[in-house]
Every structure is written in C-alpha cells, then in structure tokens.
Amino acid sequence: MTDSSVEDGETPPPEVGVIGEFPLLFQEFPTDPADPSIVTLRVSAEPLHSGKPTRQQPGTGEQWWDWAVLLRGAGWTATWYTRRPVLGQVEVTGRLIGDLAYATTGRIHGRIHGRIIRVQVAADRYHRDPDIPHSPWKQMPGTRHYREVTTAPRFFAGVTRTTETAIARWACWT
C-alpha cells in the first residue's frame, strides 16, 4: 500500500483484524530473493478499455503503448499497465500494491477485500550522485526492510534524507 493512499485519507490505515477493501495495482519487477514482496503469480488476464492501448509520452522524449489489464487471482483483482497485450492465463513477476483508486482505471479496477492479518511498515534506502546537481534519487538494491506494526501510521513523516541517501517508508499488509 502506498503511503500517499493512506495519507490522502482515501484508504483507512490498515489494521490487524479489521476487514479492509483496497484498490490494487500490479507492477512488474524482476525476481529479487532479498525482497519478499516480489512474487510470481499465475493469473487470468482480461483486457480493459476494449483492449485499446494508451500512448504514453512522459515528456522525456520517450514514448510507448500501455495496455490496461485486469488480473484475476483467488479472491482478488489487480489493475496492470503493461507494454504488451495479454489475454488468458499468464505468469507475471512483480509486486501487488494498494494504491489510490484513480490509478486503477476507474469503474472496473483491481480490488482486494478481506481480513487484514499482518501489517508492516517497509523502508527502502535511496541514493543520488552528490557530484551531479539535481540528480534523481535511485533505490539501492537489497536495502528494503520491514517493521511489524498492528496499525499502519496515518502519516509516514515523509522521507528521511541526507545529502546522499534517503529512506522512504510505506505500509504493507496481508
């Protein structure tokens, strides 16, 4: 679950023992044995928006087509934006993320509903090149760690930053 979805107030902070319902996204990531949040799923894929892709142009000179896909698992659905069209049974590797509802394509979107049995606050370490002014923050591989809590905080106090590193925090739940 992203910190912004909780801090925004759209999603109540996950709490152990409570029934929750949240928008759900899937993002592809390569397998990382050091990160238990990255999983391989065998699911059914259904195209959204009549299977028509959307052209992405973020202003960086890059452009590509994105297909919006609904992934169906056992008791959950997740919205997945992919650069390739898919249909039927698929195997995907990445992370399921609770996010703001607008990110999950509106009326038909990924959702999960169930009793929350575990809540963790995750932290990643980021770095940037101190020799390059305004260089982008990049996640440092293998630095994610988790802290068990009974209720996710409503506010995550942003990001702890020094000149060269930053630690970002957000809630995870199962």
Short mmCIF file of N, CA and C in Angstrom, two decimals:
data_model
loop_
_atom_site.label_atom_id
_atom_site.label_comp_id
_atom_site.label_asym_id
_atom_site.label_seq_id
_atom_site.Cartn_x
_atom_site.Cartn_y
_atom_site.Cartn_z
N MET A 1 0.85 -1.16 0.00
CA MET A 1 0.00 0.00 0.00
C MET A 1 0.90 1.23 0.00
N THR A 2 0.60 2.17 -0.87
CA THR A 2 1.43 3.36 -0.93
C THR A 2 1.13 4.27 0.25
N ASP A 3 2.14 5.01 0.68
CA ASP A 3 1.92 5.95 1.78
C ASP A 3 0.92 7.03 1.38
N SER A 4 0.93 7.44 0.11
CA SER A 4 0.02 8.51 -0.31
C SER A 4 -1.44 8.08 -0.23
N SER A 5 -1.75 6.79 -0.47
CA SER A 5 -3.15 6.36 -0.40
C SER A 5 -3.67 6.41 1.03
N VAL A 6 -2.80 6.20 2.02
CA VAL A 6 -3.19 6.28 3.43
C VAL A 6 -3.19 7.74 3.88
N GLU A 7 -2.11 8.47 3.57
CA GLU A 7 -2.01 9.87 4.00
C GLU A 7 -3.10 10.73 3.37
N ASP A 8 -3.51 10.42 2.15
CA ASP A 8 -4.56 11.15 1.46
C ASP A 8 -5.91 10.99 2.16
N GLY A 9 -6.08 9.90 2.90
CA GLY A 9 -7.33 9.64 3.59
C GLY A 9 -8.30 8.79 2.78
N GLU A 10 -7.97 8.49 1.52
CA GLU A 10 -8.85 7.65 0.70
C GLU A 10 -8.92 6.24 1.27
N THR A 11 -7.78 5.75 1.77
CA THR A 11 -7.70 4.41 2.32
C THR A 11 -7.45 4.52 3.83
N PRO A 12 -8.29 3.90 4.65
CA PRO A 12 -8.01 3.93 6.09
C PRO A 12 -6.72 3.16 6.37
N PRO A 13 -5.94 3.59 7.35
CA PRO A 13 -4.72 2.86 7.66
C PRO A 13 -5.02 1.38 7.95
N PRO A 14 -4.35 0.46 7.28
CA PRO A 14 -4.60 -0.96 7.54
C PRO A 14 -4.34 -1.30 9.02
N GLU A 15 -5.22 -2.13 9.58
CA GLU A 15 -5.12 -2.52 10.98
C GLU A 15 -5.38 -4.02 11.09
N VAL A 16 -4.51 -4.71 11.83
CA VAL A 16 -4.65 -6.15 12.01
C VAL A 16 -6.02 -6.47 12.60
N GLY A 17 -6.71 -7.46 12.01
CA GLY A 17 -8.01 -7.92 12.49
C GLY A 17 -9.20 -7.23 11.85
N VAL A 18 -8.98 -6.14 11.13
CA VAL A 18 -10.06 -5.38 10.52
C VAL A 18 -10.31 -5.90 9.09
N ILE A 19 -11.57 -5.85 8.66
CA ILE A 19 -11.89 -6.17 7.27
C ILE A 19 -11.57 -4.93 6.44
N GLY A 20 -10.77 -5.10 5.40
CA GLY A 20 -10.39 -3.97 4.57
C GLY A 20 -10.72 -4.23 3.11
N GLU A 21 -10.90 -3.15 2.36
CA GLU A 21 -11.08 -3.23 0.92
C GLU A 21 -10.26 -2.11 0.31
N PHE A 22 -9.41 -2.48 -0.66
CA PHE A 22 -8.47 -1.53 -1.20
C PHE A 22 -8.31 -1.70 -2.70
N PRO A 23 -8.06 -0.59 -3.42
CA PRO A 23 -7.68 -0.70 -4.83
C PRO A 23 -6.33 -1.41 -4.92
N LEU A 24 -6.14 -2.19 -5.98
CA LEU A 24 -4.92 -2.98 -6.09
C LEU A 24 -4.32 -2.85 -7.48
N LEU A 25 -3.03 -2.54 -7.53
CA LEU A 25 -2.26 -2.46 -8.77
C LEU A 25 -1.24 -3.59 -8.79
N PHE A 26 -0.83 -3.98 -9.98
CA PHE A 26 0.29 -4.90 -10.12
C PHE A 26 1.36 -4.17 -10.92
N GLN A 27 2.61 -4.23 -10.45
CA GLN A 27 3.74 -3.67 -11.19
C GLN A 27 4.77 -4.75 -11.38
N GLU A 28 5.24 -4.89 -12.62
CA GLU A 28 6.27 -5.88 -12.91
C GLU A 28 7.62 -5.45 -12.34
N PHE A 29 8.32 -6.40 -11.75
CA PHE A 29 9.68 -6.22 -11.25
C PHE A 29 10.42 -7.52 -11.49
N PRO A 30 11.73 -7.45 -11.68
CA PRO A 30 12.48 -8.69 -11.79
C PRO A 30 12.52 -9.42 -10.44
N THR A 31 12.70 -10.71 -10.48
CA THR A 31 12.82 -11.51 -9.27
C THR A 31 13.96 -10.97 -8.42
N ASP A 32 13.71 -10.86 -7.09
CA ASP A 32 14.73 -10.40 -6.15
C ASP A 32 14.60 -11.23 -4.88
N PRO A 33 15.49 -12.21 -4.68
CA PRO A 33 15.39 -13.07 -3.50
C PRO A 33 15.45 -12.29 -2.18
N ALA A 34 16.02 -11.08 -2.19
CA ALA A 34 16.12 -10.28 -0.97
C ALA A 34 14.83 -9.51 -0.68
N ASP A 35 13.86 -9.53 -1.61
CA ASP A 35 12.62 -8.76 -1.43
C ASP A 35 11.42 -9.68 -1.47
N PRO A 36 10.85 -10.03 -0.30
CA PRO A 36 9.71 -10.96 -0.27
C PRO A 36 8.42 -10.38 -0.85
N SER A 37 8.38 -9.08 -1.13
CA SER A 37 7.16 -8.50 -1.70
C SER A 37 7.06 -8.75 -3.21
N ILE A 38 8.14 -9.21 -3.83
CA ILE A 38 8.12 -9.53 -5.26
C ILE A 38 7.77 -11.00 -5.39
N VAL A 39 6.67 -11.26 -6.13
CA VAL A 39 6.14 -12.62 -6.25
C VAL A 39 5.88 -12.97 -7.70
N THR A 40 5.81 -14.26 -7.99
CA THR A 40 5.40 -14.73 -9.31
C THR A 40 3.99 -15.27 -9.17
N LEU A 41 3.10 -14.79 -10.04
CA LEU A 41 1.68 -15.14 -9.98
C LEU A 41 1.24 -15.80 -11.27
N ARG A 42 0.40 -16.83 -11.16
CA ARG A 42 -0.28 -17.42 -12.31
C ARG A 42 -1.73 -16.99 -12.21
N VAL A 43 -2.16 -16.13 -13.14
CA VAL A 43 -3.46 -15.50 -13.04
C VAL A 43 -4.13 -15.42 -14.41
N SER A 44 -5.39 -15.04 -14.40
CA SER A 44 -6.13 -14.80 -15.63
C SER A 44 -6.04 -13.31 -15.96
N ALA A 45 -5.78 -12.98 -17.22
CA ALA A 45 -5.66 -11.60 -17.67
C ALA A 45 -6.80 -11.25 -18.62
N GLU A 46 -7.48 -10.13 -18.34
CA GLU A 46 -8.58 -9.64 -19.17
C GLU A 46 -8.27 -8.21 -19.59
N PRO A 47 -8.43 -7.89 -20.86
CA PRO A 47 -8.15 -6.51 -21.29
C PRO A 47 -9.21 -5.55 -20.75
N LEU A 48 -8.78 -4.35 -20.39
CA LEU A 48 -9.69 -3.26 -20.02
C LEU A 48 -9.75 -2.27 -21.18
N HIS A 49 -10.73 -1.40 -21.17
CA HIS A 49 -10.89 -0.38 -22.22
C HIS A 49 -10.98 -1.01 -23.61
N SER A 50 -11.70 -2.10 -23.74
CA SER A 50 -11.88 -2.82 -25.01
C SER A 50 -10.56 -3.27 -25.63
N GLY A 51 -9.53 -3.40 -24.82
CA GLY A 51 -8.24 -3.86 -25.31
C GLY A 51 -7.43 -2.82 -26.04
N LYS A 52 -7.89 -1.56 -26.03
CA LYS A 52 -7.19 -0.50 -26.75
C LYS A 52 -6.06 0.06 -25.88
N PRO A 53 -4.85 0.15 -26.42
CA PRO A 53 -3.74 0.70 -25.64
C PRO A 53 -3.79 2.23 -25.57
N THR A 54 -3.05 2.78 -24.63
CA THR A 54 -2.91 4.22 -24.47
C THR A 54 -1.46 4.59 -24.75
N ARG A 55 -1.26 5.61 -25.56
CA ARG A 55 0.09 6.07 -25.86
C ARG A 55 0.61 6.92 -24.71
N GLN A 56 1.77 6.58 -24.21
CA GLN A 56 2.40 7.30 -23.11
C GLN A 56 3.53 8.16 -23.64
N GLN A 57 3.54 9.44 -23.23
CA GLN A 57 4.60 10.37 -23.60
C GLN A 57 4.92 11.22 -22.37
N PRO A 58 5.83 10.75 -21.51
CA PRO A 58 6.06 11.46 -20.25
C PRO A 58 6.84 12.77 -20.36
N GLY A 59 7.22 13.19 -21.55
CA GLY A 59 7.96 14.44 -21.69
C GLY A 59 9.47 14.27 -21.66
N THR A 60 9.91 13.02 -21.67
CA THR A 60 11.35 12.74 -21.64
C THR A 60 11.89 12.40 -23.02
N GLY A 61 11.03 12.52 -24.03
CA GLY A 61 11.43 12.11 -25.38
C GLY A 61 11.08 10.66 -25.67
N GLU A 62 10.75 9.92 -24.61
CA GLU A 62 10.35 8.52 -24.75
C GLU A 62 8.86 8.46 -25.06
N GLN A 63 8.43 7.40 -25.72
CA GLN A 63 7.01 7.13 -25.87
C GLN A 63 6.81 5.63 -26.04
N TRP A 64 5.64 5.15 -25.60
CA TRP A 64 5.31 3.73 -25.72
C TRP A 64 3.81 3.56 -25.58
N TRP A 65 3.34 2.36 -25.87
CA TRP A 65 1.94 1.99 -25.70
C TRP A 65 1.79 1.22 -24.40
N ASP A 66 0.74 1.53 -23.64
CA ASP A 66 0.38 0.80 -22.42
C ASP A 66 -0.98 0.16 -22.60
N TRP A 67 -1.08 -1.11 -22.25
CA TRP A 67 -2.36 -1.81 -22.21
C TRP A 67 -2.80 -1.91 -20.76
N ALA A 68 -4.06 -1.57 -20.48
CA ALA A 68 -4.63 -1.74 -19.14
C ALA A 68 -5.25 -3.13 -19.10
N VAL A 69 -4.84 -3.92 -18.11
CA VAL A 69 -5.26 -5.32 -18.00
C VAL A 69 -5.76 -5.55 -16.58
N LEU A 70 -6.82 -6.34 -16.45
CA LEU A 70 -7.31 -6.76 -15.14
C LEU A 70 -6.80 -8.17 -14.88
N LEU A 71 -6.01 -8.32 -13.83
CA LEU A 71 -5.54 -9.64 -13.41
C LEU A 71 -6.50 -10.18 -12.38
N ARG A 72 -6.89 -11.46 -12.52
CA ARG A 72 -7.80 -12.10 -11.56
C ARG A 72 -7.06 -13.23 -10.86
N GLY A 73 -6.99 -13.12 -9.53
CA GLY A 73 -6.42 -14.17 -8.72
C GLY A 73 -7.50 -14.78 -7.84
N ALA A 74 -7.11 -15.56 -6.86
CA ALA A 74 -8.06 -16.20 -5.94
C ALA A 74 -8.56 -15.18 -4.93
N GLY A 75 -9.72 -14.56 -5.20
CA GLY A 75 -10.31 -13.60 -4.27
C GLY A 75 -9.83 -12.17 -4.44
N TRP A 76 -9.15 -11.87 -5.51
CA TRP A 76 -8.67 -10.50 -5.73
C TRP A 76 -8.56 -10.22 -7.23
N THR A 77 -8.54 -8.94 -7.54
CA THR A 77 -8.23 -8.48 -8.90
C THR A 77 -7.23 -7.34 -8.77
N ALA A 78 -6.41 -7.15 -9.77
CA ALA A 78 -5.44 -6.06 -9.77
C ALA A 78 -5.35 -5.46 -11.16
N THR A 79 -5.23 -4.16 -11.22
CA THR A 79 -5.02 -3.47 -12.49
C THR A 79 -3.53 -3.52 -12.81
N TRP A 80 -3.22 -3.83 -14.06
CA TRP A 80 -1.82 -3.94 -14.50
C TRP A 80 -1.67 -3.14 -15.78
N TYR A 81 -0.73 -2.23 -15.82
CA TYR A 81 -0.40 -1.48 -17.02
C TYR A 81 0.85 -2.11 -17.61
N THR A 82 0.73 -2.65 -18.82
CA THR A 82 1.83 -3.40 -19.42
C THR A 82 2.10 -2.88 -20.83
N ARG A 83 3.31 -3.05 -21.28
CA ARG A 83 3.69 -2.59 -22.61
C ARG A 83 3.42 -3.63 -23.68
N ARG A 84 2.72 -4.69 -23.32
CA ARG A 84 2.38 -5.73 -24.29
C ARG A 84 0.94 -6.19 -24.05
N PRO A 85 0.23 -6.52 -25.09
CA PRO A 85 -1.14 -7.03 -24.90
C PRO A 85 -1.09 -8.46 -24.37
N VAL A 86 -1.95 -8.76 -23.43
CA VAL A 86 -2.02 -10.12 -22.88
C VAL A 86 -3.49 -10.51 -22.71
N LEU A 87 -3.74 -11.82 -22.73
CA LEU A 87 -5.09 -12.34 -22.61
C LEU A 87 -5.01 -13.79 -22.13
N GLY A 88 -5.90 -14.18 -21.24
CA GLY A 88 -5.93 -15.56 -20.77
C GLY A 88 -5.01 -15.79 -19.59
N GLN A 89 -4.58 -17.04 -19.42
CA GLN A 89 -3.71 -17.40 -18.32
C GLN A 89 -2.30 -16.85 -18.57
N VAL A 90 -1.75 -16.16 -17.58
CA VAL A 90 -0.41 -15.59 -17.70
C VAL A 90 0.36 -15.84 -16.41
N GLU A 91 1.67 -15.80 -16.51
CA GLU A 91 2.54 -15.84 -15.34
C GLU A 91 3.32 -14.53 -15.33
N VAL A 92 3.19 -13.78 -14.23
CA VAL A 92 3.84 -12.48 -14.12
C VAL A 92 4.62 -12.41 -12.82
N THR A 93 5.70 -11.65 -12.82
CA THR A 93 6.51 -11.46 -11.62
C THR A 93 6.55 -9.98 -11.31
N GLY A 94 6.27 -9.65 -10.05
CA GLY A 94 6.28 -8.26 -9.63
C GLY A 94 5.68 -8.10 -8.25
N ARG A 95 5.06 -6.94 -8.03
CA ARG A 95 4.57 -6.58 -6.70
C ARG A 95 3.12 -6.12 -6.80
N LEU A 96 2.27 -6.60 -5.90
CA LEU A 96 0.90 -6.11 -5.75
C LEU A 96 0.96 -4.91 -4.82
N ILE A 97 0.32 -3.81 -5.23
CA ILE A 97 0.43 -2.55 -4.50
C ILE A 97 -0.96 -1.96 -4.28
N GLY A 98 -1.29 -1.67 -3.03
CA GLY A 98 -2.51 -0.92 -2.74
C GLY A 98 -2.24 0.53 -3.09
N ASP A 99 -3.12 1.14 -3.86
CA ASP A 99 -2.86 2.49 -4.35
C ASP A 99 -4.14 3.29 -4.33
N LEU A 100 -4.07 4.54 -4.78
CA LEU A 100 -5.26 5.38 -4.91
C LEU A 100 -6.16 4.82 -6.01
N ALA A 101 -7.45 4.95 -5.85
CA ALA A 101 -8.40 4.36 -6.79
C ALA A 101 -8.23 4.91 -8.20
N TYR A 102 -7.87 6.19 -8.35
CA TYR A 102 -7.75 6.74 -9.70
C TYR A 102 -6.68 6.00 -10.51
N ALA A 103 -5.70 5.44 -9.83
CA ALA A 103 -4.61 4.73 -10.51
C ALA A 103 -5.05 3.37 -11.04
N THR A 104 -6.21 2.92 -10.62
CA THR A 104 -6.66 1.59 -11.02
C THR A 104 -7.79 1.63 -12.03
N THR A 105 -7.81 2.63 -12.87
CA THR A 105 -8.65 2.81 -14.07
C THR A 105 -10.13 3.07 -13.83
N GLY A 106 -10.52 3.52 -12.68
CA GLY A 106 -11.91 3.95 -12.52
C GLY A 106 -12.89 2.86 -12.19
N ARG A 107 -13.99 2.76 -12.96
CA ARG A 107 -15.12 1.91 -12.61
C ARG A 107 -14.75 0.44 -12.49
N ILE A 108 -14.04 -0.11 -13.46
CA ILE A 108 -13.63 -1.51 -13.40
C ILE A 108 -12.16 -1.50 -13.04
N HIS A 109 -11.85 -1.91 -11.84
CA HIS A 109 -10.46 -1.85 -11.43
C HIS A 109 -10.15 -2.95 -10.43
N GLY A 110 -8.86 -3.12 -10.21
CA GLY A 110 -8.42 -4.12 -9.26
C GLY A 110 -8.80 -3.76 -7.84
N ARG A 111 -9.25 -4.77 -7.08
CA ARG A 111 -9.59 -4.56 -5.67
C ARG A 111 -9.31 -5.85 -4.90
N ILE A 112 -9.10 -5.66 -3.62
CA ILE A 112 -9.00 -6.80 -2.72
C ILE A 112 -9.85 -6.49 -1.50
N HIS A 113 -10.50 -7.52 -0.97
CA HIS A 113 -11.38 -7.39 0.18
C HIS A 113 -11.08 -8.57 1.09
N GLY A 114 -10.83 -8.31 2.37
CA GLY A 114 -10.60 -9.40 3.30
C GLY A 114 -10.11 -8.92 4.64
N ARG A 115 -9.94 -9.88 5.57
CA ARG A 115 -9.44 -9.57 6.91
C ARG A 115 -7.92 -9.38 6.85
N ILE A 116 -7.47 -8.30 7.44
CA ILE A 116 -6.04 -7.98 7.47
C ILE A 116 -5.40 -8.78 8.60
N ILE A 117 -4.44 -9.63 8.27
CA ILE A 117 -3.81 -10.47 9.29
C ILE A 117 -2.39 -10.03 9.64
N ARG A 118 -1.84 -9.09 8.87
CA ARG A 118 -0.48 -8.64 9.16
C ARG A 118 -0.27 -7.26 8.55
N VAL A 119 0.37 -6.37 9.28
CA VAL A 119 0.71 -5.04 8.77
C VAL A 119 2.18 -4.80 9.06
N GLN A 120 2.88 -4.33 8.04
CA GLN A 120 4.30 -4.00 8.17
C GLN A 120 4.55 -2.62 7.58
N VAL A 121 5.50 -1.91 8.14
CA VAL A 121 5.98 -0.68 7.54
C VAL A 121 7.30 -1.03 6.86
N ALA A 122 7.37 -0.75 5.57
CA ALA A 122 8.56 -1.07 4.77
C ALA A 122 9.42 0.18 4.61
N ALA A 123 10.70 -0.03 4.50
CA ALA A 123 11.62 1.09 4.25
C ALA A 123 12.63 0.66 3.20
N ASP A 124 12.90 1.56 2.29
CA ASP A 124 13.92 1.37 1.25
C ASP A 124 14.94 2.49 1.40
N ARG A 125 16.17 2.20 1.08
CA ARG A 125 17.21 3.23 1.07
C ARG A 125 17.43 3.67 -0.37
N TYR A 126 17.52 4.97 -0.58
CA TYR A 126 17.75 5.57 -1.89
C TYR A 126 19.05 6.37 -1.84
N HIS A 127 19.65 6.57 -3.00
CA HIS A 127 20.85 7.41 -3.07
C HIS A 127 20.82 8.24 -4.35
N ARG A 128 21.64 9.26 -4.36
CA ARG A 128 21.83 10.04 -5.57
C ARG A 128 23.28 10.47 -5.63
N ASP A 129 23.71 10.80 -6.81
CA ASP A 129 25.09 11.18 -7.03
C ASP A 129 25.31 12.59 -6.52
N PRO A 130 26.09 12.76 -5.44
CA PRO A 130 26.30 14.11 -4.88
C PRO A 130 27.10 15.03 -5.80
N ASP A 131 27.76 14.45 -6.81
CA ASP A 131 28.56 15.25 -7.73
C ASP A 131 27.74 15.81 -8.90
N ILE A 132 26.49 15.35 -9.02
CA ILE A 132 25.62 15.82 -10.11
C ILE A 132 24.46 16.59 -9.49
N PRO A 133 24.42 17.91 -9.72
CA PRO A 133 23.31 18.69 -9.14
C PRO A 133 21.96 18.17 -9.64
N HIS A 134 21.00 18.07 -8.72
CA HIS A 134 19.63 17.64 -9.02
C HIS A 134 19.56 16.25 -9.63
N SER A 135 20.53 15.39 -9.32
CA SER A 135 20.47 14.02 -9.84
C SER A 135 19.28 13.30 -9.22
N PRO A 136 18.69 12.34 -9.94
CA PRO A 136 17.49 11.66 -9.41
C PRO A 136 17.85 10.70 -8.28
N TRP A 137 16.89 10.51 -7.37
CA TRP A 137 17.03 9.51 -6.31
C TRP A 137 16.83 8.14 -6.94
N LYS A 138 17.70 7.19 -6.60
CA LYS A 138 17.59 5.82 -7.11
C LYS A 138 17.60 4.86 -5.94
N GLN A 139 16.71 3.86 -6.02
CA GLN A 139 16.63 2.87 -4.95
C GLN A 139 17.91 2.05 -4.92
N MET A 140 18.40 1.79 -3.72
CA MET A 140 19.59 0.96 -3.54
C MET A 140 19.13 -0.50 -3.41
N PRO A 141 19.50 -1.37 -4.35
CA PRO A 141 19.05 -2.76 -4.30
C PRO A 141 19.44 -3.44 -2.98
N GLY A 142 18.53 -4.29 -2.51
CA GLY A 142 18.82 -5.09 -1.32
C GLY A 142 18.72 -4.34 0.00
N THR A 143 18.16 -3.13 0.01
CA THR A 143 18.10 -2.36 1.26
C THR A 143 16.72 -2.36 1.91
N ARG A 144 15.71 -2.98 1.29
CA ARG A 144 14.37 -2.96 1.87
C ARG A 144 14.35 -3.77 3.16
N HIS A 145 13.70 -3.20 4.18
CA HIS A 145 13.46 -3.94 5.41
C HIS A 145 12.07 -3.58 5.94
N TYR A 146 11.55 -4.46 6.81
CA TYR A 146 10.17 -4.34 7.28
C TYR A 146 10.13 -4.28 8.80
N ARG A 147 9.13 -3.56 9.33
CA ARG A 147 8.89 -3.47 10.76
C ARG A 147 7.44 -3.83 11.01
N GLU A 148 7.18 -4.78 11.92
CA GLU A 148 5.83 -5.22 12.24
C GLU A 148 5.12 -4.16 13.07
N VAL A 149 3.84 -3.87 12.72
CA VAL A 149 3.00 -2.96 13.49
C VAL A 149 1.59 -3.54 13.52
N THR A 150 0.76 -3.10 14.46
CA THR A 150 -0.63 -3.56 14.47
C THR A 150 -1.52 -2.66 13.63
N THR A 151 -1.16 -1.39 13.50
CA THR A 151 -1.88 -0.44 12.66
C THR A 151 -0.86 0.39 11.90
N ALA A 152 -1.09 0.57 10.61
CA ALA A 152 -0.20 1.43 9.84
C ALA A 152 -0.40 2.86 10.32
N PRO A 153 0.67 3.65 10.35
CA PRO A 153 0.50 5.05 10.73
C PRO A 153 -0.31 5.80 9.67
N ARG A 154 -1.02 6.83 10.06
CA ARG A 154 -1.77 7.64 9.09
C ARG A 154 -0.79 8.51 8.28
N PHE A 155 0.23 9.01 8.96
CA PHE A 155 1.24 9.81 8.29
C PHE A 155 2.59 9.16 8.48
N PHE A 156 3.39 9.14 7.44
CA PHE A 156 4.66 8.45 7.46
C PHE A 156 5.83 9.40 7.65
N ALA A 157 5.55 10.65 7.96
CA ALA A 157 6.57 11.67 8.18
C ALA A 157 7.49 11.80 6.98
N GLY A 158 6.94 11.58 5.81
CA GLY A 158 7.72 11.79 4.58
C GLY A 158 8.92 10.89 4.48
N VAL A 159 9.99 11.47 4.06
CA VAL A 159 11.21 10.74 3.77
C VAL A 159 12.33 11.33 4.61
N THR A 160 13.17 10.47 5.18
CA THR A 160 14.35 10.92 5.90
C THR A 160 15.46 11.07 4.87
N ARG A 161 16.05 12.26 4.77
CA ARG A 161 17.05 12.50 3.74
C ARG A 161 18.32 13.10 4.31
N THR A 162 19.43 12.67 3.76
CA THR A 162 20.69 13.35 3.95
C THR A 162 21.11 13.79 2.56
N THR A 163 22.30 14.31 2.42
CA THR A 163 22.75 14.77 1.10
C THR A 163 22.80 13.62 0.10
N GLU A 164 23.20 12.44 0.54
CA GLU A 164 23.45 11.35 -0.40
C GLU A 164 22.46 10.19 -0.30
N THR A 165 21.71 10.07 0.78
CA THR A 165 20.80 8.93 0.91
C THR A 165 19.43 9.39 1.41
N ALA A 166 18.46 8.56 1.18
CA ALA A 166 17.10 8.81 1.68
C ALA A 166 16.48 7.47 2.04
N ILE A 167 15.56 7.48 3.00
CA ILE A 167 14.83 6.27 3.36
C ILE A 167 13.34 6.59 3.20
N ALA A 168 12.66 5.83 2.35
CA ALA A 168 11.22 6.01 2.14
C ALA A 168 10.49 4.90 2.88
N ARG A 169 9.32 5.22 3.47
CA ARG A 169 8.55 4.25 4.24
C ARG A 169 7.12 4.18 3.75
N TRP A 170 6.51 2.99 3.80
CA TRP A 170 5.10 2.82 3.48
C TRP A 170 4.60 1.54 4.13
N ALA A 171 3.30 1.30 4.07
CA ALA A 171 2.68 0.16 4.73
C ALA A 171 2.54 -1.03 3.79
N CYS A 172 2.72 -2.20 4.32
CA CYS A 172 2.45 -3.46 3.62
C CYS A 172 1.48 -4.23 4.49
N TRP A 173 0.62 -5.00 3.88
CA TRP A 173 -0.32 -5.80 4.67
C TRP A 173 -0.65 -7.08 3.97
N THR A 174 -1.05 -8.07 4.75
CA THR A 174 -1.51 -9.35 4.20
C THR A 174 -2.76 -9.77 4.93
#
